[in-house]
Short mmCIF file of C-alpha atoms in Angstrom, two decimals:
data_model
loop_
_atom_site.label_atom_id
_atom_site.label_comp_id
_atom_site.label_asym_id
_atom_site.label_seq_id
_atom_site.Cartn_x
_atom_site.Cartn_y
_atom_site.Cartn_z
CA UNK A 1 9.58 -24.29 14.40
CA UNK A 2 6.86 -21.61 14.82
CA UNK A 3 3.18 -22.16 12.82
CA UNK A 4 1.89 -19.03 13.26
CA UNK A 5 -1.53 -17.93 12.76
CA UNK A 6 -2.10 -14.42 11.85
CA UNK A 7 -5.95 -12.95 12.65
CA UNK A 8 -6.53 -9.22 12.39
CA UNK A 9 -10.27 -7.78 12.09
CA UNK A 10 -8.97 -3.95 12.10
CA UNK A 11 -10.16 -3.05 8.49
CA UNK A 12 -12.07 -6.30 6.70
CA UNK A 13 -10.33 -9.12 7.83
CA UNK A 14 -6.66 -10.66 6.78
CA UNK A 15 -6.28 -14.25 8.02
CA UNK A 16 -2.99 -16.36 6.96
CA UNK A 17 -0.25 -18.94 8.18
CA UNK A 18 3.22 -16.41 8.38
CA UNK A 19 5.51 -18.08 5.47
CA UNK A 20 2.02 -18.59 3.01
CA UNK A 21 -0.72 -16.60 1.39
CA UNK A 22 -3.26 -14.79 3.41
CA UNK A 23 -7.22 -14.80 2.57
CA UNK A 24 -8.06 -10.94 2.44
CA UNK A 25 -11.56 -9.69 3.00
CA UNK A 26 -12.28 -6.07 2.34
CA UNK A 27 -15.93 -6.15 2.05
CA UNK A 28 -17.17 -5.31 5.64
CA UNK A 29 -20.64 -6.74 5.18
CA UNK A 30 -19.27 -10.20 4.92
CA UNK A 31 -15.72 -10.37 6.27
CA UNK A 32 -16.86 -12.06 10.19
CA UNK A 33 -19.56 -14.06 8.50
CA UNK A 34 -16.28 -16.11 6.48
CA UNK A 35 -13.64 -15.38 8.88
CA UNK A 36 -13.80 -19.21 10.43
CA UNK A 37 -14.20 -20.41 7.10
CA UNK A 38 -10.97 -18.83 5.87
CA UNK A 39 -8.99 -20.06 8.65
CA UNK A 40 -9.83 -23.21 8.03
CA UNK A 41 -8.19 -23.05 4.17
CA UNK A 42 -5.59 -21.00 5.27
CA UNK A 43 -4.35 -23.62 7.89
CA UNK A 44 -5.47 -26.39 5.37
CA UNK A 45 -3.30 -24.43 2.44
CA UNK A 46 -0.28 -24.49 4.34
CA UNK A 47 -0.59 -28.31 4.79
CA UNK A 48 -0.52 -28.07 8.46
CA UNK A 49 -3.50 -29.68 10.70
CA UNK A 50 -4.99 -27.30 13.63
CA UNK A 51 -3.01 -29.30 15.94
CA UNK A 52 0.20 -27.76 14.49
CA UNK A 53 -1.09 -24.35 15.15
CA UNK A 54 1.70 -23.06 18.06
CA UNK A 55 0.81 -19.36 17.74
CA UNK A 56 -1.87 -17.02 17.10
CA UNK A 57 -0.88 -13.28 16.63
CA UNK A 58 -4.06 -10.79 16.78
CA UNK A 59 -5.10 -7.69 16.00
CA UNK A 60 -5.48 -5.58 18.43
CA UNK A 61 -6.60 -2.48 16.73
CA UNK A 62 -7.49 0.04 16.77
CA UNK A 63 -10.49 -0.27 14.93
CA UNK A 64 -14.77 -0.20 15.37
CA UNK A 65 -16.05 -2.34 17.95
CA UNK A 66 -17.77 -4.59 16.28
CA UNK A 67 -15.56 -6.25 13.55
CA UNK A 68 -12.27 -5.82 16.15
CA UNK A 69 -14.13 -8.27 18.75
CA UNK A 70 -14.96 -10.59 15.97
CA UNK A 71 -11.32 -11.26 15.24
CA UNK A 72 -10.25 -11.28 19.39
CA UNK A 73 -12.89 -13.84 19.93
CA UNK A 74 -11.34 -16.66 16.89
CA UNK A 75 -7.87 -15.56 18.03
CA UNK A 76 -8.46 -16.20 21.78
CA UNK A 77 -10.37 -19.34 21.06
CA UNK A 78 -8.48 -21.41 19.28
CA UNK A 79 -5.14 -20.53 21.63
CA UNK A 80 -7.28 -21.56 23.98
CA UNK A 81 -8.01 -24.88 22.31
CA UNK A 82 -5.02 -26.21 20.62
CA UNK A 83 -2.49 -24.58 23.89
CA UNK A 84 -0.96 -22.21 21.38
CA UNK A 85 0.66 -18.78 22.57
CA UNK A 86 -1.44 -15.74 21.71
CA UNK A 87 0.37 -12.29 21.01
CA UNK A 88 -1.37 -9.05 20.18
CA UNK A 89 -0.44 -6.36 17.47
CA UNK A 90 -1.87 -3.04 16.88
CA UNK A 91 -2.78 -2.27 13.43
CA UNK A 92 -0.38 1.01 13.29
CA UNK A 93 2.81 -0.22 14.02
CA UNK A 94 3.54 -2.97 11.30
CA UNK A 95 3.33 0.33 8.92
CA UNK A 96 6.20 1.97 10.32
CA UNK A 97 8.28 -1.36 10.11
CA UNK A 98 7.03 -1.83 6.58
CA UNK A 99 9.18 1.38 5.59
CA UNK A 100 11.90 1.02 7.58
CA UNK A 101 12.08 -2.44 6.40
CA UNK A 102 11.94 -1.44 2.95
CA UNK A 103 9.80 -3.59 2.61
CA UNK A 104 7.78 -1.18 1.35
CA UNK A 105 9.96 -0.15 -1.97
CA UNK A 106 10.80 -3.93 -2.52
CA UNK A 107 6.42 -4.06 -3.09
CA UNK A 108 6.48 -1.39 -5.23
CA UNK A 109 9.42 -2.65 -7.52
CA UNK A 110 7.65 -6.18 -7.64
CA UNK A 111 4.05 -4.83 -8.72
CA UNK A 112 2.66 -6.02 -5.47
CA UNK A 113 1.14 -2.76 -4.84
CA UNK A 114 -1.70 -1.41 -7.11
CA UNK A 115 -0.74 1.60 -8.63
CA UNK A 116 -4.11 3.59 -7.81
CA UNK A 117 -3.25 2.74 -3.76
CA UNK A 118 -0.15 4.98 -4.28
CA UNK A 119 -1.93 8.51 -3.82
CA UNK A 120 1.28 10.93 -4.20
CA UNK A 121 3.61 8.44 -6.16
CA UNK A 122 3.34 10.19 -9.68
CA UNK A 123 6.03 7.43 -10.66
CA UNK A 124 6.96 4.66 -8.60
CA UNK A 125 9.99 3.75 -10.42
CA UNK A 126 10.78 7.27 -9.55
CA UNK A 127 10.56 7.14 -5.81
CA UNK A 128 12.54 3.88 -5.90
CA UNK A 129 15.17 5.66 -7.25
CA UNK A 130 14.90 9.03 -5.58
CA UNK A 131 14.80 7.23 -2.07
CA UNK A 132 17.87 9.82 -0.02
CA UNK A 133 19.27 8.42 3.17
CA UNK A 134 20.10 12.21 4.38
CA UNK A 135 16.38 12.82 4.34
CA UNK A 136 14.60 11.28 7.63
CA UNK A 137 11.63 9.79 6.95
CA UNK A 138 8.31 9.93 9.57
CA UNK A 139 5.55 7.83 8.97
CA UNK A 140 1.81 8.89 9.47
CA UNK A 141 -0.06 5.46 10.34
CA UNK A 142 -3.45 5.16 9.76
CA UNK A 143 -7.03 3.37 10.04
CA UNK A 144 -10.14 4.19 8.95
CA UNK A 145 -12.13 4.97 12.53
CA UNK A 146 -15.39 5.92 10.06
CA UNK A 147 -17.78 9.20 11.23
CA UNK A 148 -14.96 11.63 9.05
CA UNK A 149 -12.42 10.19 11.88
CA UNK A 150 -9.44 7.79 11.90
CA UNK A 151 -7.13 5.83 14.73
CA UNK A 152 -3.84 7.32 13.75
CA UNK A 153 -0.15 7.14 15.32
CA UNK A 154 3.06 9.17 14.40
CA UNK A 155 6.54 7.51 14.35
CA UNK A 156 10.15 8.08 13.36
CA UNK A 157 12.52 6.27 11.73
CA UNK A 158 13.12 3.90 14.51
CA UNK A 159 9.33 3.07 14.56
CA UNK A 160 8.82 5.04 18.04
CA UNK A 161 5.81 6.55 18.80
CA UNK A 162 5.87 10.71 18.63
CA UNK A 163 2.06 11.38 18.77
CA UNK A 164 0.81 8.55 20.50
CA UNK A 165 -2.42 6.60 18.95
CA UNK A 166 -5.60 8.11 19.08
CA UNK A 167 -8.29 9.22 17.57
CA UNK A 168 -9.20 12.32 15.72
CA UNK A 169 -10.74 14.42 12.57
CA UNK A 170 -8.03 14.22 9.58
CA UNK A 171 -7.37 17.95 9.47
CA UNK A 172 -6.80 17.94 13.42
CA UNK A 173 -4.68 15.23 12.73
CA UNK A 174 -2.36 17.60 9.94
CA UNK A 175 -2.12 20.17 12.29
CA UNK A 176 -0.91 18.36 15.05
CA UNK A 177 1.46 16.31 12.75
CA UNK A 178 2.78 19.85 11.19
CA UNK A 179 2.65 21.71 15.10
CA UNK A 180 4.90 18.93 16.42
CA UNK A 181 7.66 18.06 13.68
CA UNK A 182 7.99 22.09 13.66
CA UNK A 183 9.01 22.36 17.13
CA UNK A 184 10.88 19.00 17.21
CA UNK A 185 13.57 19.00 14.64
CA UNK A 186 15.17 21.36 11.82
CA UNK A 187 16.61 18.29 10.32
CA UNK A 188 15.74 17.54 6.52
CA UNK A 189 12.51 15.05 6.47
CA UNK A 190 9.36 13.90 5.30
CA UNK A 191 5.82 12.33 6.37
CA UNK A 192 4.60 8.79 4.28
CA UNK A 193 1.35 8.47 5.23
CA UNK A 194 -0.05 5.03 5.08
CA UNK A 195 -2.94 3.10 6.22
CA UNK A 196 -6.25 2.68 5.42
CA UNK A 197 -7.87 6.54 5.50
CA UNK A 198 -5.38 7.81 3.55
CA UNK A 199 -7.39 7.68 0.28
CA UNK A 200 -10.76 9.01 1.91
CA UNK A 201 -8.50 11.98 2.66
CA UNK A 202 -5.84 12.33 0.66
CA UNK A 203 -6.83 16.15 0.25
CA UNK A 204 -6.18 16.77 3.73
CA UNK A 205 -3.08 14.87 4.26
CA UNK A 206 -1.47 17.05 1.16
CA UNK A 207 -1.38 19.97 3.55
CA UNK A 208 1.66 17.95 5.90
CA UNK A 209 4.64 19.78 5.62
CA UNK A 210 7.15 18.17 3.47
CA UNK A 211 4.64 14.60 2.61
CA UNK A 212 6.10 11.87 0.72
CA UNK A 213 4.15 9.04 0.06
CA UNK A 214 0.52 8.80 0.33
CA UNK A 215 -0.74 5.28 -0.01
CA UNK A 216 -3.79 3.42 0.87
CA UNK A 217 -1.19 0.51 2.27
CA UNK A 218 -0.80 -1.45 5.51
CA UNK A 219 1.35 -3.78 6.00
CA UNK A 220 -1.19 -6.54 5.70
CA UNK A 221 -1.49 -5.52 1.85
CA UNK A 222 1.75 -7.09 1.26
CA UNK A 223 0.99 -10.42 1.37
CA UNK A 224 3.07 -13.58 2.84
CA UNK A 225 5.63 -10.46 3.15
CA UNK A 226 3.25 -8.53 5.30
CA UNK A 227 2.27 -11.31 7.82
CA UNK A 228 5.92 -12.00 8.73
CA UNK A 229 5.84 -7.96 9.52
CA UNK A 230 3.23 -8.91 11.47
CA UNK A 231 4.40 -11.22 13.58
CA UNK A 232 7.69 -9.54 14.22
CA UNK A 233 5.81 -6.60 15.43
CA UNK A 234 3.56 -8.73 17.40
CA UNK A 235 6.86 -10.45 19.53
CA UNK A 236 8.54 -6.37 20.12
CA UNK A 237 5.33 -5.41 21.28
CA UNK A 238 5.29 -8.47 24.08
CA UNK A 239 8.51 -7.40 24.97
CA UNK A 240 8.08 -4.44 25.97
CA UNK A 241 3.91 -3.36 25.98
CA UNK A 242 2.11 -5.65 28.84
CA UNK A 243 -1.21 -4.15 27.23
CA UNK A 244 -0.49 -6.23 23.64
CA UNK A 245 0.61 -9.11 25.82
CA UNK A 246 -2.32 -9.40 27.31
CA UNK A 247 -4.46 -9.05 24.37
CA UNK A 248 -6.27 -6.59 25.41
CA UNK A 249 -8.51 -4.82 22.34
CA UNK A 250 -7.76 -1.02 21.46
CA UNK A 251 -10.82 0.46 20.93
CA UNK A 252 -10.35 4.28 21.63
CA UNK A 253 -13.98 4.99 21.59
CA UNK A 254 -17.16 3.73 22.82
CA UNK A 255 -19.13 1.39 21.39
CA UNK A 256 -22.41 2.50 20.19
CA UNK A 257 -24.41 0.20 21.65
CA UNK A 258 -25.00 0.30 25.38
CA UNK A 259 -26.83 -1.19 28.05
CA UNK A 260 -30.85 0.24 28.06
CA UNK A 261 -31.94 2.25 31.30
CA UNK A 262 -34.12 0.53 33.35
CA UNK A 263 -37.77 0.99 32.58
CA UNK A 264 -40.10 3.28 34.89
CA UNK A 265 -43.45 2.73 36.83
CA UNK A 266 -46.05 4.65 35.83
CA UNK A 267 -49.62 5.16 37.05
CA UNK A 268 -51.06 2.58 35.61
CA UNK A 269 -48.57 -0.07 34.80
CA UNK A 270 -48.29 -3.44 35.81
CA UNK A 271 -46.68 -2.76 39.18
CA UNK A 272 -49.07 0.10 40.42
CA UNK A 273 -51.87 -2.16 39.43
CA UNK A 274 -50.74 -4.68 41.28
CA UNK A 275 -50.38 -2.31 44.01
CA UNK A 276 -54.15 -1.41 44.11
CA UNK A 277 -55.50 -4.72 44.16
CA UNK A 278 -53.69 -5.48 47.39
#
């Protein structure tokens, strides 16, 4: 039997044992300073000892530099210590499995969600119901990437990737989304966009052709439901993606910080002083 530790730093933090309650952390001021802290009553919660820790799945983003790193760093060490197998998951994926899951409308139906995440759900008893299996359904995965941008990743109903992940301004983002299903299919279908970014924009994702749902969801949000996604994303990525295998962090842009020029000798410093007196 698996123990499975689940780590991801993409947006706040989400820390939990798959099978039991996660510890979520939204507020980005504080979510690395308790992120040890939680594992330790998330592993303790589950009645297990570190010891019986086997696997550690990780975020791999992507997400800001800072807070992803954060997360890597835990994950990597404790694999390290307790001999456990590490896997990697980017934060987009697990979205597209949550609706092709259904995991998704089974939230929804059990109050899991809050109702002001769904964005362009007038009635979610009514999507439940209105759910049509000739309709294909493409789903817009998103994370916040702050300065007006997010990470972002289109998929099908299969959960491949159409417009691979990257990074981009949210209108960019609709017209490239509207360009491609345009000159792709003539089929009947729809975009659910989900993620976090989808309420900072929601005005921008109402211009996708044919939308559906517009929630400020991952798959995280979902509880002991969401870390099993989790991990079952985490082991089809290893199959197949040597780049999650390895753990490897997605950042997609540059960290701010950078390493300083080295300084100049002027007429007068230290060095050309120095200089003179020999």
């Amino acid at each position: 039997m698996s123990n499975t530790l689940i780590i991801d730093t993409s947006f706040g933090s989400t820390v939990g044992i798959v099978g039991h309650e996660p510890i979520v952390e939204t507020d980005s001021r504080t979510h690395v300073e308790r992120l040890q802290v939680n594992i330790a009553k998330v592993v303790e919660a589950a009645g297990l000892q570190p010891s019986d820790i086997n696997r550690v799945v990780v975020g791999v983003g992507p997400a800001p530099f800072t807070g992803l790193r954060a997360g890597l760093v835990a994950a990597k060490a404790i694999a390290f210590a307790k001999n456990a197998q590490i896997l990697g998951c980017d934060s987009l994926l697990p979205q597209s499995l949550m609706m092709r899951s259904g995991a998704f409308e089974e939230a929804i139906k059990n109050g899991v969600i809050e109702k002001d995440l769904l964005l362009n759900i007038p009635d979610p008893v009514d999507y439940v119901d209105s759910c049509d299996s000739n309709i294909r359904h493409y789903v817009l995965s998103l994370n916040d990437a702050r300065r007006r941008q997010v990470y972002m990743s289109l998929y099908d109903d299969e959960g491949n990737a159409l417009i691979n992940m990257d990074i981009d301004y949210p209108q960019n983002v609709v017209t490239r989304v509207n360009e491609y299903l345009a000159s792709e299919t003539s089929e009947n279908y729809c975009v659910d966009v989900l993620g976090h970014g989808a309420k900072k924009y929601v005005e921008d994702w109402r211009n996708i052709a044919h939308v559906g749902v517009i929630a400020e969801v991952s798959a995280l949000d979902l509880g002991v439901q969401g870390l099993q996604i989790f991990e079952q994303c985490s082991l089809e990525c290893a199959n197949k993606d040597e780049h999650v295998k390895a753990v490897e962090p997605l950042y997609l842009r540059r960290p701010d910080v950078s390493v300083p020029n080295p300084l100049k000798h002027v007429l007068g410093s230290g060095e050309a002083n120095k200089a003179k007196e020999k």
